[in-house]
C-alpha positions as a printed Julia matrix, in Angstrom:
437×3 Matrix{Float64}:
  -3.03   39.67    5.91
  -0.88   36.79    5.37
   0.98   37.68    8.46
  -2.26   37.71   10.49
  -3.41   34.54    8.91
  -0.3    32.56    9.99
  -1.12   33.36   13.68
  -4.51   32.07   13.59
  -4.34   28.9    15.58
  -7.08   26.66   16.68
  -6.85   25.74   20.32
  -6.86   22.0    19.71
  -4.09   22.47   17.06
  -1.92   24.58   19.26
  -1.95   22.02   21.88
  -1.05   19.05   19.43
   0.77   20.17   16.45
   3.68   22.99   16.48
   3.3    22.7    12.7
  -0.22   24.42   13.02
   1.46   27.71   13.87
   2.84   28.24   10.54
  -0.2    26.77    8.67
  -1.4    28.91    5.58
  -4.19   28.09    3.47
  -8.05   29.0     2.57
 -10.8    28.47    5.27
 -11.78   25.02    3.98
  -7.96   23.7     4.25
  -7.56   25.2     7.7
 -10.83   23.65    8.86
  -9.78   20.18    7.44
  -6.15   20.5     8.95
  -7.87   21.5    12.45
 -10.29   18.73   12.45
  -7.29   16.62   11.82
  -5.39   17.89   14.58
  -8.3    17.66   17.0
  -8.42   13.92   16.32
  -4.97   13.7    17.66
  -6.31   14.54   20.98
  -7.81   11.01   21.08
  -5.52    8.7    19.36
  -7.6     5.62   19.85
  -9.61    5.31   16.75
 -11.21    2.41   14.65
  -9.98    1.56   11.14
 -11.93    3.79    8.74
 -13.55    1.84    6.1
 -14.75    2.93    2.75
 -16.91    0.91    0.58
 -16.47    1.59   -3.23
 -18.4    -0.27   -6.22
 -16.17   -0.49   -9.14
 -17.43    1.77  -12.1
 -19.03   -0.51  -14.66
 -17.44   -1.42  -17.89
 -19.37   -0.53  -20.8
 -20.57   -3.64  -23.0
 -18.69   -6.18  -20.66
 -20.49   -6.05  -17.38
 -23.77   -7.97  -16.66
 -25.07   -5.5   -14.06
 -26.33   -6.22  -10.71
 -29.21   -4.0   -10.31
 -31.36   -5.87   -7.77
 -29.19   -7.2    -5.03
 -26.87   -4.21   -4.15
 -27.95   -0.93   -2.86
 -26.1     2.14   -1.34
 -28.2     4.72    0.54
 -25.96    7.44    1.99
 -23.24    5.55    3.82
 -25.22    2.3     4.4
 -24.67   -0.62    1.91
 -27.45   -3.28    1.6
 -26.9    -6.7    -0.38
 -29.66   -9.06   -0.7
 -28.64  -12.9    -1.18
 -31.36  -15.69   -1.26
 -33.98  -13.55    0.27
 -31.7   -12.5     3.01
 -30.47   -8.96    3.57
 -27.01   -7.8     4.78
 -27.05   -4.34    5.94
 -24.14   -2.21    7.56
 -23.12    1.5     7.76
 -19.51    2.37    7.05
 -17.4     5.69    7.11
 -18.21    6.35    3.47
 -19.91    4.44    0.57
 -19.26    5.37   -3.03
 -21.37    3.91   -6.01
 -20.13    3.18   -9.36
 -20.68    7.03  -10.31
 -17.79    8.2    -7.94
 -14.73    9.16   -9.69
 -11.05    8.98   -8.36
 -11.18   12.47   -7.18
 -14.25   11.78   -4.84
 -12.42    8.77   -3.62
  -9.17   10.55   -2.71
 -11.3    13.23   -0.75
 -11.86   10.35    1.9
  -8.35    9.15    1.61
  -6.95   12.79    2.26
  -6.96   12.81    5.85
  -4.75    9.69    6.14
  -2.19   11.34    4.03
  -2.18   14.42    6.03
  -1.8    12.4     9.02
   1.5    11.13    7.48
   2.49   14.51    6.67
   1.96   15.49   10.52
   4.26   12.52   11.69
   1.73    9.67   12.02
   2.03    6.52   10.25
  -0.84    5.67    7.92
  -1.95    2.8     5.89
  -4.53    2.21    2.99
  -5.32   -1.21    2.25
  -7.39   -2.09   -0.83
  -9.47   -5.2    -0.36
 -11.96   -7.33   -2.78
 -12.15   -9.93   -5.12
 -10.16  -10.28   -8.51
 -11.51   -7.49  -10.87
 -13.14   -5.34   -8.34
 -10.9    -2.28   -9.19
  -8.35   -2.51   -6.44
  -5.16   -1.74   -8.66
  -6.93    0.96  -10.61
  -8.05    2.6    -7.38
  -4.56    2.67   -6.03
  -2.17    2.9    -9.12
  -4.51    4.33  -11.69
  -2.47    6.62  -14.11
   0.86    4.69  -13.46
   0.09    1.13  -14.72
   1.98   -0.14  -17.65
   0.56    0.93  -21.23
  -2.05    3.15  -19.57
  -3.34    6.51  -20.86
  -2.5     9.12  -18.46
  -5.24   11.65  -17.35
  -6.19   13.36  -14.03
  -9.47   11.57  -13.99
  -7.53    8.24  -14.06
  -5.25    9.1   -11.38
  -5.31    6.87   -8.27
  -4.51    7.29   -4.69
  -0.71    6.8    -5.33
  -0.46    9.62   -7.86
  -2.63   11.99   -5.74
  -0.86   11.27   -2.62
   2.5    12.22   -4.25
   1.19   15.52   -5.46
   0.05   16.42   -1.84
   3.2    15.07   -0.16
   5.43   17.42   -2.57
   3.0    20.25   -2.49
   3.45   20.04    1.43
   7.27   19.9     1.11
   7.32   23.08   -1.05
   5.08   24.95    1.49
   7.15   23.73    4.41
  10.41   25.01    2.74
   9.0    28.52    3.07
   8.82   27.97    6.97
  12.14   26.44    7.17
  11.27   22.92    7.33
  13.32   20.56    5.37
  11.17   17.63    4.03
  12.78   14.4     2.95
  10.84   11.71    0.98
  11.91    8.3    -0.06
   9.99    5.21   -1.09
  10.09    1.56   -1.2
   7.9    -1.04   -3.04
   7.62   -4.76   -2.41
   5.39   -7.82   -3.53
   4.33  -10.92   -1.51
   4.34  -13.5    -4.17
   3.78  -17.07   -3.15
   4.54  -16.22    0.48
   7.94  -14.64   -0.45
   9.08  -10.97   -0.27
  10.42   -9.55   -3.42
  11.78   -5.94   -3.66
  10.34   -4.39   -6.78
  12.84   -1.37   -6.79
  15.82   -3.96   -7.09
  17.32   -3.86  -10.72
  17.45   -7.44  -11.98
  20.89   -8.67  -13.73
  19.32  -10.57  -16.43
  16.21   -8.2   -17.05
  13.76  -10.84  -15.82
  11.19  -10.71  -13.06
  12.97  -12.95  -10.55
  14.37  -11.25   -7.34
  15.95  -12.95   -4.39
  13.59  -13.4    -1.4
  13.75  -10.68    1.58
  13.11  -11.69    4.99
  11.09  -10.09    7.84
  12.58   -9.06   11.01
  11.79   -7.49   14.5
  13.73   -4.64   15.86
  14.57   -4.37   19.38
  11.44   -2.45   20.12
   9.54   -5.3    18.48
   8.49   -3.46   15.38
   8.36   -5.58   12.07
  10.46   -4.39    9.16
  11.84   -5.99    5.76
  15.63   -6.47    5.95
  17.63   -5.28    2.92
  14.68   -3.42    1.26
  15.7    -0.64   -1.01
  14.57    2.91   -0.19
  15.06    5.46   -3.04
  15.28    9.03   -2.24
  12.47   11.06   -3.99
  13.33   14.78   -5.24
  10.12   15.39   -7.16
   6.94   13.94   -8.26
   7.95   13.3   -11.92
  10.75   10.98  -10.63
   8.59    9.23   -8.12
   6.09    8.52  -10.81
   8.77    6.96  -13.11
  10.03    4.83  -10.2
   6.44    3.49   -9.51
   5.89    2.77  -12.95
   9.24    0.94  -13.27
   8.3    -1.1   -10.23
   4.87   -1.92  -11.52
   6.26   -3.53  -14.65
   7.99   -5.98  -12.4
   4.85   -7.06  -10.35
   3.56  -10.53  -10.99
   0.37  -10.55  -13.12
  -1.76  -13.09  -15.0
  -4.58  -13.14  -17.19
  -7.85  -14.51  -15.56
 -11.39  -15.04  -16.39
 -12.15  -11.76  -14.19
  -9.13   -9.59  -15.46
  -6.54   -9.55  -18.24
  -3.91   -8.32  -16.09
  -5.0    -9.77  -12.67
  -2.15   -9.28   -9.9
  -0.97  -12.45   -8.72
   0.66  -10.71   -5.49
   0.25   -8.28   -2.68
   1.94   -5.04   -3.42
   2.9    -2.63   -0.95
   4.13    0.89   -1.73
   5.63    2.89    1.17
   6.5     6.69    1.14
   8.82    7.5     4.09
   8.46   11.22    5.01
  11.19   12.73    7.26
  10.71   16.38    8.3
  13.51   18.34   10.28
  13.78   21.89   11.56
  11.42   24.9    11.24
   8.01   24.06   12.48
   8.96   20.32   12.86
  11.29   21.36   15.73
  13.06   18.18   16.79
  12.1    16.42   13.46
   9.16   14.01   12.44
   9.41   10.67   10.6
   6.31    8.94    9.38
   5.21    6.26    6.98
   2.37    6.25    4.32
   1.76    2.8     3.0
  -0.59    1.85    0.05
  -1.35   -1.75   -0.04
  -2.9    -3.4    -3.03
  -4.07   -6.95   -2.04
  -4.49   -9.6    -4.72
  -8.17  -10.8    -4.96
  -9.43  -13.92   -3.78
 -10.56  -16.6    -6.3
 -13.17  -19.29   -6.43
 -12.06  -22.93   -6.66
 -11.73  -24.43  -10.03
 -10.97  -27.84  -11.15
  -7.44  -28.49  -10.99
  -6.96  -29.67  -14.61
  -8.38  -26.18  -15.77
  -5.45  -24.46  -14.19
  -1.64  -24.59  -14.98
   0.48  -25.73  -12.02
   1.77  -22.23  -11.36
  -1.65  -20.6   -11.46
  -2.8   -23.24   -9.06
   0.0   -22.46   -6.45
  -0.78  -18.63   -6.89
  -4.41  -18.98   -6.34
  -3.68  -21.19   -3.3
  -1.22  -18.82   -1.72
  -3.41  -15.68   -2.41
  -6.42  -17.48   -0.66
  -4.55  -18.82    2.09
  -2.79  -15.43    3.05
  -6.34  -13.63    2.73
  -7.84  -16.12    4.91
  -4.88  -15.44    7.35
  -5.67  -11.86    7.21
  -9.35  -12.34    7.9
  -8.79  -14.56   10.89
  -6.44  -11.66   12.46
  -9.18   -9.23   11.76
 -11.8   -11.19   13.3
  -9.53  -11.99   16.3
  -8.72   -8.21   16.67
 -12.36   -7.2    16.18
 -13.71   -9.59   19.3
 -10.74   -9.3    21.62
  -9.99   -6.83   24.38
  -6.51   -5.27   23.62
  -3.73   -7.82   24.83
  -5.97  -10.4    26.15
  -6.05  -12.78   23.28
  -3.6   -14.44   20.65
  -3.68  -12.84   17.27
  -2.4   -15.27   14.64
  -0.09  -12.74   12.7
   2.59  -15.35   12.03
   0.12  -17.43   10.34
   1.39  -15.79    7.01
   4.0   -13.46    5.78
   1.19  -11.08    4.75
  -0.23  -10.67    8.06
   3.3   -10.39    9.6
   4.14   -7.62    7.14
   0.59   -5.77    7.87
   0.92   -5.95   11.74
   1.92   -2.62   12.36
  -1.23   -1.47   10.31
  -3.58   -3.64   11.84
  -2.58   -3.37   15.65
   0.15   -0.97   15.78
   0.95    2.65   15.71
  -0.94    3.51   12.62
  -4.05    5.61   11.27
  -5.55    2.76    8.68
  -8.27    2.94    6.11
  -9.67   -0.09    4.36
 -11.0     0.13    0.9
 -13.7    -2.5     0.44
 -13.97   -2.87   -3.32
 -17.17   -4.4    -4.76
 -17.78   -5.63   -8.24
 -21.23   -4.27   -9.95
 -21.8    -7.69  -11.88
 -24.58   -9.81  -11.18
 -22.21  -12.97  -10.57
 -20.2   -11.21   -7.85
 -22.8   -11.43   -4.75
 -21.13  -14.14   -2.84
 -17.79  -12.36   -3.16
 -19.23   -8.99   -2.5
 -20.96  -10.45    0.86
 -17.85  -11.74    1.92
 -15.97   -8.49    1.37
 -18.58   -6.63    3.41
 -18.41   -9.06    6.15
 -14.87   -8.52    6.31
 -15.13   -4.89    6.17
 -17.93   -4.96    8.94
 -15.45   -6.67   11.06
 -12.56   -4.42   10.48
 -14.42   -1.34   11.45
 -14.51   -2.66   15.13
 -10.69   -2.91   15.25
  -9.34    0.11   17.28
  -5.78    1.46   16.69
  -3.64    3.86   18.7
  -1.65    6.24   16.51
   0.82    8.74   17.68
   3.31   11.18   16.11
   6.55    9.73   15.47
   9.81   12.0    16.3
  12.73   11.36   14.11
  15.31    9.05   15.71
  18.78    9.92   14.1
  20.4     6.88   15.44
  17.54    4.75   13.95
  17.8     6.3    10.79
  21.33    5.79   10.61
  21.09    2.27   11.33
  18.48    1.75    8.75
  20.87    3.35    6.18
  23.71    1.26    7.21
  21.67   -2.12    6.8
  20.58   -0.82    3.51
  23.84    0.14    2.34
  25.38   -3.48    3.53
  22.58   -5.04    1.66
  23.45   -3.06   -1.28
  26.9    -3.83   -1.24
  26.01   -7.55   -0.88
  23.9    -7.24   -4.06
  26.54   -5.61   -6.0
  29.17   -8.24   -5.02
  26.91  -10.98   -6.17
  26.27   -9.04   -9.39
  30.01   -8.5    -9.9
  30.69  -12.48   -9.15
  27.77  -13.11  -11.96
  29.53  -10.79  -14.43
  33.1   -12.45  -13.82
  31.78  -15.72  -14.43
  30.07  -14.59  -17.59
  33.1   -13.02  -18.8
  35.09  -16.05  -17.85
  32.6   -18.23  -19.87
  32.85  -16.13  -22.66
  36.81  -16.13  -22.76
  36.67  -19.73  -22.76
  34.44  -20.0   -25.78
  36.77  -17.4   -27.64
  39.89  -19.29  -26.88
  38.24  -22.6   -28.17
  36.98  -20.71  -31.26
  40.72  -19.47  -31.82
  42.13  -22.9   -31.41
  40.07  -24.49  -33.99
  41.64  -24.95  -37.34
  40.55  -22.76  -40.31
  38.07  -24.36  -42.55
  39.0   -24.53  -46.22
């Protein structure tokens, strides 16, 4: 019976999660849930690395059938008669669809729903399919369809499905979202409406809390009441993201984008409350150097800033992979991107790295660079723990958000007043002109 099933508790789950007492689901779902709970017994774990080869584009890709091979979870790449081989948590070839990929991301989303911060980072060269993997089905002018839905859309479905199930047990689940981009080493709020309808946004600042946690001051957080409203919000934000046509991609992302879901749970099986963050990071792709005269000045600067920030990220991952915890300097302050990602790389988080590879013959060098980065990342160990909801912290964050919003509204009012005053002056000067006969 249902009553009997709700009392079926795995010993590991009973020790780690009060939410397990009210868990209802199929045998496969319960086993997945209990496996997740068992992992919380040992909170130290390495970054999980999943390699994915972008599905080939019919008629457009010159496929690489000789140098790249996937055997189980092992990836082999042959370059100049030398073979690079490494084993990862999962390796998916070009035949794997979005649903198959999300089955490897689902544990991170489940961790976030159990009060543990989680982050998914998509890393790879331009044109390797990172944005499609994260935001598939939500991109401007893109056709909808379950087969195209990426991690963001599937995570939303899982989050609100969890909220509906938790409500039957007396747990209130509140979900909000924020979205920003790192463009030319500046932080821009993609959920902030612009006055003139353009893409320009005021730069945001990174701050450290008293507990030395990094946060973005004044970042907009929008409450989400259902998946449909969330989808509309993300689509609107993606329209504001910086993109540009390149040789590798007609809609190449020129910024690093970070979508964050904040999940707060109170009452019922959540007891004192839980507050966690689930972050999806779509990193801009690296580009090979080109002659300066072939690039516009803006494009030159974008390429330079993207490559510089990715180099800083690689340095941080390398330092973390070879250091004993706390015994060496990690250069997080070398870039805005690395400062922003510091909690996901060395803090309280379950982190998954998606190493995206291109199936084309001219991508061997970039694929090798991506695989080396992924091989180092899997040696980075993190400590994750459940996060109790802190009412005072939540109120402080709300206060900062409201103060920043009030400041923006005052700026908008001032601009409108100046525009009205200017329009009034023009009307007066027109009225004072003598009529023309």
